[in-house]
């Protein structure tokens, strides 16, 4: 089809799906592809002082396994619980810790967003809320400002940023040194919804020096198969004059 690199989603305790990870790597190698990145989530969503060491142990084992796979990035795609400013800042502490552990295995640690990172929180708050008129601190901005750039980078999912009522290009302009990888995603096949300005996104990504991006297709809503979707996405990019 034209794809060359993979970002995995499905690692668990030394396996990718039901396949031993080294066997999976061989299948990928044999297909002429390369595993560049992997999405993994710690076993808990609520970060507390009590499970801090459990999270650290998870990252140690997961990072060691991914060093064997030879990935370039290890990325957390799941948003931990962030109901208040304090909880969000504690999550940043844990992200820094994860970054340190993953870096020790020779891999940069990244965070991937959905839409609720663009919700806002307040000191002492009990829930995060999305909306232009909502007052408070944007969770994504708190993540960016309170994580160590030498330990945590960001993989921006441009579709979920739009779903979070954001312009991904603005974020790319504001944080060119923190957002290093992109998820190029639309509601289904790239370019079909009319919601996404991929030309502006690619132009800014190149200006920022971004080299790696992944097409993501979460599902096909209209009865077409996942393979048709994956092919439709790469065909869109191969034809797009703004993609180098
Ligand atoms: Mg994504």
PDB file of C-alpha atoms and ligand atoms in Angstrom:
ATOM      1  CA  UNK A   1       0.000   0.000   0.000  1.00  0.00           C
ATOM      2  CA  UNK A   2       2.853   2.381   0.745  1.00  0.00           C
ATOM      3  CA  UNK A   3       3.223   2.206   4.498  1.00  0.00           C
ATOM      4  CA  UNK A   4       6.745   1.690   5.824  1.00  0.00           C
ATOM      5  CA  UNK A   5       6.552   2.185   9.587  1.00  0.00           C
ATOM      6  CA  UNK A   6       4.298   0.906  12.323  1.00  0.00           C
ATOM      7  CA  UNK A   7       3.221   2.212  15.657  1.00  0.00           C
ATOM      8  CA  UNK A   8       1.994  -0.673  17.767  1.00  0.00           C
ATOM      9  CA  UNK A   9      -1.063  -0.683  19.983  1.00  0.00           C
ATOM     10  CA  UNK A  10      -1.452  -3.999  21.714  1.00  0.00           C
ATOM     11  CA  UNK A  11       1.650  -4.700  23.792  1.00  0.00           C
ATOM     12  CA  UNK A  12       0.919  -6.525  27.012  1.00  0.00           C
ATOM     13  CA  UNK A  13       3.388  -8.431  29.187  1.00  0.00           C
ATOM     14  CA  UNK A  14       5.817  -9.351  26.454  1.00  0.00           C
ATOM     15  CA  UNK A  15       3.180 -10.021  23.820  1.00  0.00           C
ATOM     16  CA  UNK A  16       1.694  -8.043  20.952  1.00  0.00           C
ATOM     17  CA  UNK A  17      -1.899  -9.171  20.856  1.00  0.00           C
ATOM     18  CA  UNK A  18      -1.506 -12.916  21.394  1.00  0.00           C
ATOM     19  CA  UNK A  19       1.861 -13.174  19.700  1.00  0.00           C
ATOM     20  CA  UNK A  20       5.200 -13.240  21.485  1.00  0.00           C
ATOM     21  CA  UNK A  21       6.732  -9.833  20.814  1.00  0.00           C
ATOM     22  CA  UNK A  22       9.951 -11.112  19.206  1.00  0.00           C
ATOM     23  CA  UNK A  23       7.915 -13.355  16.922  1.00  0.00           C
ATOM     24  CA  UNK A  24       5.780 -10.352  16.049  1.00  0.00           C
ATOM     25  CA  UNK A  25       8.915  -8.338  15.283  1.00  0.00           C
ATOM     26  CA  UNK A  26      10.074 -11.076  12.918  1.00  0.00           C
ATOM     27  CA  UNK A  27       6.707 -11.011  11.115  1.00  0.00           C
ATOM     28  CA  UNK A  28       7.031  -7.237  10.726  1.00  0.00           C
ATOM     29  CA  UNK A  29      10.658  -7.523   9.520  1.00  0.00           C
ATOM     30  CA  UNK A  30       9.676 -10.231   7.037  1.00  0.00           C
ATOM     31  CA  UNK A  31       6.966  -7.940   5.648  1.00  0.00           C
ATOM     32  CA  UNK A  32       9.593  -5.247   5.033  1.00  0.00           C
ATOM     33  CA  UNK A  33       8.154  -2.949   7.683  1.00  0.00           C
ATOM     34  CA  UNK A  34       9.705  -1.322  10.736  1.00  0.00           C
ATOM     35  CA  UNK A  35       8.282  -0.906  14.232  1.00  0.00           C
ATOM     36  CA  UNK A  36       8.964   2.730  15.035  1.00  0.00           C
ATOM     37  CA  UNK A  37       6.705   3.330  17.989  1.00  0.00           C
ATOM     38  CA  UNK A  38       4.403   1.657  20.489  1.00  0.00           C
ATOM     39  CA  UNK A  39       1.375   2.802  22.492  1.00  0.00           C
ATOM     40  CA  UNK A  40       1.201   1.478  26.038  1.00  0.00           C
ATOM     41  CA  UNK A  41      -0.693   2.420  29.185  1.00  0.00           C
ATOM     42  CA  UNK A  42       0.168   1.747  32.816  1.00  0.00           C
ATOM     43  CA  UNK A  43      -2.310  -0.585  34.564  1.00  0.00           C
ATOM     44  CA  UNK A  44      -3.944   2.218  36.609  1.00  0.00           C
ATOM     45  CA  UNK A  45      -5.770   5.383  35.556  1.00  0.00           C
ATOM     46  CA  UNK A  46      -5.758   7.110  38.915  1.00  0.00           C
ATOM     47  CA  UNK A  47      -2.257   8.062  39.968  1.00  0.00           C
ATOM     48  CA  UNK A  48      -1.683   8.166  43.715  1.00  0.00           C
ATOM     49  CA  UNK A  49       1.276   8.132  46.078  1.00  0.00           C
ATOM     50  CA  UNK A  50       0.372   4.509  46.846  1.00  0.00           C
ATOM     51  CA  UNK A  51       0.566   3.181  43.269  1.00  0.00           C
ATOM     52  CA  UNK A  52       3.506   5.328  42.191  1.00  0.00           C
ATOM     53  CA  UNK A  53       5.971   2.435  42.549  1.00  0.00           C
ATOM     54  CA  UNK A  54       3.612   0.061  40.680  1.00  0.00           C
ATOM     55  CA  UNK A  55       3.575   2.536  37.763  1.00  0.00           C
ATOM     56  CA  UNK A  56       7.376   2.826  37.877  1.00  0.00           C
ATOM     57  CA  UNK A  57       7.762  -0.971  37.787  1.00  0.00           C
ATOM     58  CA  UNK A  58       5.413  -1.138  34.808  1.00  0.00           C
ATOM     59  CA  UNK A  59       7.520   1.368  32.880  1.00  0.00           C
ATOM     60  CA  UNK A  60      10.773  -0.412  33.705  1.00  0.00           C
ATOM     61  CA  UNK A  61       9.550  -3.769  32.355  1.00  0.00           C
ATOM     62  CA  UNK A  62       7.758  -2.193  29.387  1.00  0.00           C
ATOM     63  CA  UNK A  63      10.768  -0.068  28.437  1.00  0.00           C
ATOM     64  CA  UNK A  64      13.150  -3.055  28.657  1.00  0.00           C
ATOM     65  CA  UNK A  65      10.854  -5.094  26.384  1.00  0.00           C
ATOM     66  CA  UNK A  66      10.612  -2.252  23.880  1.00  0.00           C
ATOM     67  CA  UNK A  67      14.385  -1.808  23.856  1.00  0.00           C
ATOM     68  CA  UNK A  68      14.492  -5.404  22.577  1.00  0.00           C
ATOM     69  CA  UNK A  69      11.947  -4.505  19.885  1.00  0.00           C
ATOM     70  CA  UNK A  70      14.173  -1.583  18.921  1.00  0.00           C
ATOM     71  CA  UNK A  71      11.493   1.112  18.846  1.00  0.00           C
ATOM     72  CA  UNK A  72      12.313   4.783  18.409  1.00  0.00           C
ATOM     73  CA  UNK A  73       9.464   5.976  20.676  1.00  0.00           C
ATOM     74  CA  UNK A  74       7.389   4.675  23.561  1.00  0.00           C
ATOM     75  CA  UNK A  75       4.122   6.552  23.964  1.00  0.00           C
ATOM     76  CA  UNK A  76       1.300   6.678  26.507  1.00  0.00           C
ATOM     77  CA  UNK A  77      -2.041   7.311  24.771  1.00  0.00           C
ATOM     78  CA  UNK A  78      -4.412   7.073  27.739  1.00  0.00           C
ATOM     79  CA  UNK A  79      -5.259  10.090  29.843  1.00  0.00           C
ATOM     80  CA  UNK A  80      -4.879   9.522  33.570  1.00  0.00           C
ATOM     81  CA  UNK A  81      -7.473  10.988  35.898  1.00  0.00           C
ATOM     82  CA  UNK A  82      -7.076  14.796  35.969  1.00  0.00           C
ATOM     83  CA  UNK A  83     -10.036  16.321  37.790  1.00  0.00           C
ATOM     84  CA  UNK A  84      -8.207  19.237  39.386  1.00  0.00           C
ATOM     85  CA  UNK A  85      -5.070  21.333  38.884  1.00  0.00           C
ATOM     86  CA  UNK A  86      -3.365  19.449  41.724  1.00  0.00           C
ATOM     87  CA  UNK A  87      -4.177  16.046  40.234  1.00  0.00           C
ATOM     88  CA  UNK A  88      -2.917  17.235  36.826  1.00  0.00           C
ATOM     89  CA  UNK A  89       0.364  18.432  38.332  1.00  0.00           C
ATOM     90  CA  UNK A  90       0.821  15.094  40.093  1.00  0.00           C
ATOM     91  CA  UNK A  91       0.293  13.343  36.740  1.00  0.00           C
ATOM     92  CA  UNK A  92       3.066  15.556  35.316  1.00  0.00           C
ATOM     93  CA  UNK A  93       5.372  14.348  38.100  1.00  0.00           C
ATOM     94  CA  UNK A  94       4.585  10.740  37.197  1.00  0.00           C
ATOM     95  CA  UNK A  95       5.126  11.496  33.481  1.00  0.00           C
ATOM     96  CA  UNK A  96       8.579  12.884  34.332  1.00  0.00           C
ATOM     97  CA  UNK A  97       9.319   9.753  36.335  1.00  0.00           C
ATOM     98  CA  UNK A  98       8.155   7.536  33.461  1.00  0.00           C
ATOM     99  CA  UNK A  99      10.274   9.605  31.080  1.00  0.00           C
ATOM    100  CA  UNK A 100      13.351   9.049  33.244  1.00  0.00           C
ATOM    101  CA  UNK A 101      12.813   5.274  33.401  1.00  0.00           C
ATOM    102  CA  UNK A 102      12.093   4.920  29.681  1.00  0.00           C
ATOM    103  CA  UNK A 103      15.049   7.160  28.797  1.00  0.00           C
ATOM    104  CA  UNK A 104      17.335   4.920  30.874  1.00  0.00           C
ATOM    105  CA  UNK A 105      16.381   2.099  28.461  1.00  0.00           C
ATOM    106  CA  UNK A 106      17.447   4.369  25.586  1.00  0.00           C
ATOM    107  CA  UNK A 107      13.962   5.347  24.379  1.00  0.00           C
ATOM    108  CA  UNK A 108      12.232   8.752  24.470  1.00  0.00           C
ATOM    109  CA  UNK A 109       8.871   8.761  26.297  1.00  0.00           C
ATOM    110  CA  UNK A 110       5.911  10.568  24.765  1.00  0.00           C
ATOM    111  CA  UNK A 111       2.308  11.383  25.537  1.00  0.00           C
ATOM    112  CA  UNK A 112      -0.569  11.192  23.022  1.00  0.00           C
ATOM    113  CA  UNK A 113      -3.798  13.170  23.435  1.00  0.00           C
ATOM    114  CA  UNK A 114      -7.465  12.646  22.795  1.00  0.00           C
ATOM    115  CA  UNK A 115      -9.975  15.509  23.155  1.00  0.00           C
ATOM    116  CA  UNK A 116     -10.336  15.691  26.936  1.00  0.00           C
ATOM    117  CA  UNK A 117      -6.768  16.984  27.448  1.00  0.00           C
ATOM    118  CA  UNK A 118      -8.165  20.268  26.124  1.00  0.00           C
ATOM    119  CA  UNK A 119     -10.656  20.431  28.954  1.00  0.00           C
ATOM    120  CA  UNK A 120      -9.958  22.793  31.854  1.00  0.00           C
ATOM    121  CA  UNK A 121      -9.350  22.178  35.533  1.00  0.00           C
ATOM    122  CA  UNK A 122      -9.239  24.358  38.629  1.00  0.00           C
ATOM    123  CA  UNK A 123      -7.426  24.184  41.987  1.00  0.00           C
ATOM    124  CA  UNK A 124      -9.451  21.975  44.323  1.00  0.00           C
ATOM    125  CA  UNK A 125     -11.770  21.047  41.441  1.00  0.00           C
ATOM    126  CA  UNK A 126     -13.707  17.799  41.130  1.00  0.00           C
ATOM    127  CA  UNK A 127     -14.076  17.482  37.339  1.00  0.00           C
ATOM    128  CA  UNK A 128     -12.581  18.725  34.079  1.00  0.00           C
ATOM    129  CA  UNK A 129     -14.801  20.522  31.572  1.00  0.00           C
ATOM    130  CA  UNK A 130     -14.422  21.156  27.874  1.00  0.00           C
ATOM    131  CA  UNK A 131     -15.595  24.419  26.323  1.00  0.00           C
ATOM    132  CA  UNK A 132     -14.433  27.840  25.188  1.00  0.00           C
ATOM    133  CA  UNK A 133     -16.255  29.631  27.986  1.00  0.00           C
ATOM    134  CA  UNK A 134     -15.117  27.300  30.746  1.00  0.00           C
ATOM    135  CA  UNK A 135     -12.660  28.980  33.126  1.00  0.00           C
ATOM    136  CA  UNK A 136      -9.542  27.253  34.373  1.00  0.00           C
ATOM    137  CA  UNK A 137      -6.231  25.790  33.223  1.00  0.00           C
ATOM    138  CA  UNK A 138      -6.106  23.729  30.038  1.00  0.00           C
ATOM    139  CA  UNK A 139      -4.852  20.248  30.976  1.00  0.00           C
ATOM    140  CA  UNK A 140      -2.732  19.926  27.807  1.00  0.00           C
ATOM    141  CA  UNK A 141      -1.004  23.219  28.562  1.00  0.00           C
ATOM    142  CA  UNK A 142      -0.356  22.115  32.155  1.00  0.00           C
ATOM    143  CA  UNK A 143       1.165  18.890  30.783  1.00  0.00           C
ATOM    144  CA  UNK A 144       3.391  20.876  28.402  1.00  0.00           C
ATOM    145  CA  UNK A 145       4.513  23.394  31.022  1.00  0.00           C
ATOM    146  CA  UNK A 146       5.072  20.983  33.898  1.00  0.00           C
ATOM    147  CA  UNK A 147       6.861  18.108  32.248  1.00  0.00           C
ATOM    148  CA  UNK A 148      10.596  18.147  31.626  1.00  0.00           C
ATOM    149  CA  UNK A 149      11.370  18.640  27.901  1.00  0.00           C
ATOM    150  CA  UNK A 150      14.360  16.316  28.269  1.00  0.00           C
ATOM    151  CA  UNK A 151      12.072  13.528  29.555  1.00  0.00           C
ATOM    152  CA  UNK A 152       8.660  13.934  27.901  1.00  0.00           C
ATOM    153  CA  UNK A 153       7.713  14.744  24.316  1.00  0.00           C
ATOM    154  CA  UNK A 154       4.248  15.018  22.780  1.00  0.00           C
ATOM    155  CA  UNK A 155       2.640  13.135  19.945  1.00  0.00           C
ATOM    156  CA  UNK A 156      -0.267  15.319  18.866  1.00  0.00           C
ATOM    157  CA  UNK A 157      -3.340  13.591  17.501  1.00  0.00           C
ATOM    158  CA  UNK A 158      -4.563  16.340  15.194  1.00  0.00           C
ATOM    159  CA  UNK A 159      -8.088  14.915  14.838  1.00  0.00           C
ATOM    160  CA  UNK A 160      -8.630  14.681  18.585  1.00  0.00           C
ATOM    161  CA  UNK A 161      -7.234  18.209  18.967  1.00  0.00           C
ATOM    162  CA  UNK A 162      -9.951  19.412  16.561  1.00  0.00           C
ATOM    163  CA  UNK A 163     -12.529  17.390  18.504  1.00  0.00           C
ATOM    164  CA  UNK A 164     -11.258  19.227  21.595  1.00  0.00           C
ATOM    165  CA  UNK A 165     -12.176  22.517  19.823  1.00  0.00           C
ATOM    166  CA  UNK A 166      -8.543  23.318  19.028  1.00  0.00           C
ATOM    167  CA  UNK A 167      -6.513  24.348  15.996  1.00  0.00           C
ATOM    168  CA  UNK A 168      -3.612  21.858  15.907  1.00  0.00           C
ATOM    169  CA  UNK A 169      -1.531  24.332  13.858  1.00  0.00           C
ATOM    170  CA  UNK A 170      -1.659  26.863  16.703  1.00  0.00           C
ATOM    171  CA  UNK A 171      -0.296  24.273  19.131  1.00  0.00           C
ATOM    172  CA  UNK A 172       2.430  23.279  16.670  1.00  0.00           C
ATOM    173  CA  UNK A 173       3.438  26.940  16.370  1.00  0.00           C
ATOM    174  CA  UNK A 174       3.403  27.465  20.125  1.00  0.00           C
ATOM    175  CA  UNK A 175       5.312  24.299  21.088  1.00  0.00           C
ATOM    176  CA  UNK A 176       7.591  23.429  18.144  1.00  0.00           C
ATOM    177  CA  UNK A 177      10.156  21.793  20.428  1.00  0.00           C
ATOM    178  CA  UNK A 178       7.724  19.669  22.435  1.00  0.00           C
ATOM    179  CA  UNK A 179       5.377  18.210  19.787  1.00  0.00           C
ATOM    180  CA  UNK A 180       7.658  15.863  17.882  1.00  0.00           C
ATOM    181  CA  UNK A 181       5.355  13.252  16.367  1.00  0.00           C
ATOM    182  CA  UNK A 182       1.838  13.430  14.889  1.00  0.00           C
ATOM    183  CA  UNK A 183      -1.180  11.242  14.525  1.00  0.00           C
ATOM    184  CA  UNK A 184      -2.584  12.067  11.116  1.00  0.00           C
ATOM    185  CA  UNK A 185      -6.186  11.157  11.581  1.00  0.00           C
ATOM    186  CA  UNK A 186      -9.649  12.068  10.379  1.00  0.00           C
ATOM    187  CA  UNK A 187     -13.033  10.749  11.415  1.00  0.00           C
ATOM    188  CA  UNK A 188     -12.385   7.796   9.082  1.00  0.00           C
ATOM    189  CA  UNK A 189     -10.489   8.008   5.749  1.00  0.00           C
ATOM    190  CA  UNK A 190      -8.194  11.043   5.601  1.00  0.00           C
ATOM    191  CA  UNK A 191      -9.656  14.048   3.835  1.00  0.00           C
ATOM    192  CA  UNK A 192     -13.202  12.725   3.614  1.00  0.00           C
ATOM    193  CA  UNK A 193     -14.874  14.538   6.505  1.00  0.00           C
ATOM    194  CA  UNK A 194     -13.926  18.102   5.601  1.00  0.00           C
ATOM    195  CA  UNK A 195     -13.083  18.782   9.244  1.00  0.00           C
ATOM    196  CA  UNK A 196      -9.322  18.582   8.867  1.00  0.00           C
ATOM    197  CA  UNK A 197      -6.986  21.060   7.162  1.00  0.00           C
ATOM    198  CA  UNK A 198      -4.167  18.613   6.478  1.00  0.00           C
ATOM    199  CA  UNK A 199      -2.379  21.010   4.111  1.00  0.00           C
ATOM    200  CA  UNK A 200      -1.838  23.574   6.882  1.00  0.00           C
ATOM    201  CA  UNK A 201      -0.983  20.847   9.385  1.00  0.00           C
ATOM    202  CA  UNK A 202       1.701  19.333   7.112  1.00  0.00           C
ATOM    203  CA  UNK A 203       3.094  22.760   6.223  1.00  0.00           C
ATOM    204  CA  UNK A 204       3.563  23.589   9.906  1.00  0.00           C
ATOM    205  CA  UNK A 205       4.887  20.116  10.724  1.00  0.00           C
ATOM    206  CA  UNK A 206       7.604  20.465   8.076  1.00  0.00           C
ATOM    207  CA  UNK A 207       8.417  23.993   9.298  1.00  0.00           C
ATOM    208  CA  UNK A 208       8.869  22.496  12.796  1.00  0.00           C
ATOM    209  CA  UNK A 209      11.112  19.730  11.481  1.00  0.00           C
ATOM    210  CA  UNK A 210       8.712  16.917  12.403  1.00  0.00           C
ATOM    211  CA  UNK A 211       9.841  13.720  10.730  1.00  0.00           C
ATOM    212  CA  UNK A 212       7.581  11.040  12.103  1.00  0.00           C
ATOM    213  CA  UNK A 213       3.839  10.722  11.864  1.00  0.00           C
ATOM    214  CA  UNK A 214       1.389   7.852  11.890  1.00  0.00           C
ATOM    215  CA  UNK A 215      -1.924   7.401  10.160  1.00  0.00           C
ATOM    216  CA  UNK A 216      -4.528   6.275  12.636  1.00  0.00           C
ATOM    217  CA  UNK A 217      -7.856   4.732  11.757  1.00  0.00           C
ATOM    218  CA  UNK A 218      -9.980   3.852  14.762  1.00  0.00           C
ATOM    219  CA  UNK A 219     -12.830   2.400  12.757  1.00  0.00           C
ATOM    220  CA  UNK A 220     -14.899   2.604   9.606  1.00  0.00           C
ATOM    221  CA  UNK A 221     -18.394   3.876  10.393  1.00  0.00           C
ATOM    222  CA  UNK A 222     -19.997   3.100   7.044  1.00  0.00           C
ATOM    223  CA  UNK A 223     -19.607  -0.623   6.415  1.00  0.00           C
ATOM    224  CA  UNK A 224     -16.398  -0.358   4.416  1.00  0.00           C
ATOM    225  CA  UNK A 225     -13.627  -2.622   5.724  1.00  0.00           C
ATOM    226  CA  UNK A 226     -10.702  -1.534   7.877  1.00  0.00           C
ATOM    227  CA  UNK A 227      -8.342  -2.492   5.013  1.00  0.00           C
ATOM    228  CA  UNK A 228     -10.244  -0.227   2.590  1.00  0.00           C
ATOM    229  CA  UNK A 229      -9.884   2.494   5.196  1.00  0.00           C
ATOM    230  CA  UNK A 230      -6.154   1.975   5.646  1.00  0.00           C
ATOM    231  CA  UNK A 231      -5.646   1.985   1.865  1.00  0.00           C
ATOM    232  CA  UNK A 232      -7.845   5.084   1.441  1.00  0.00           C
ATOM    233  CA  UNK A 233      -5.707   6.940   3.974  1.00  0.00           C
ATOM    234  CA  UNK A 234      -2.354   6.145   2.369  1.00  0.00           C
ATOM    235  CA  UNK A 235      -3.733   6.879  -1.098  1.00  0.00           C
ATOM    236  CA  UNK A 236      -4.837  10.298   0.143  1.00  0.00           C
ATOM    237  CA  UNK A 237      -1.326  11.041   1.433  1.00  0.00           C
ATOM    238  CA  UNK A 238       0.435   9.658  -1.668  1.00  0.00           C
ATOM    239  CA  UNK A 239      -1.697  11.942  -3.862  1.00  0.00           C
ATOM    240  CA  UNK A 240      -1.557  15.027  -1.655  1.00  0.00           C
ATOM    241  CA  UNK A 241       0.777  17.625  -3.225  1.00  0.00           C
ATOM    242  CA  UNK A 242       1.625  19.034   0.228  1.00  0.00           C
ATOM    243  CA  UNK A 243       3.044  15.741   1.578  1.00  0.00           C
ATOM    244  CA  UNK A 244       6.761  15.418   0.904  1.00  0.00           C
TER     245      UNK A 244
HETATM  246 MG1  LIG B   1      -4.486   8.904  18.000  1.00  0.00          MG
END
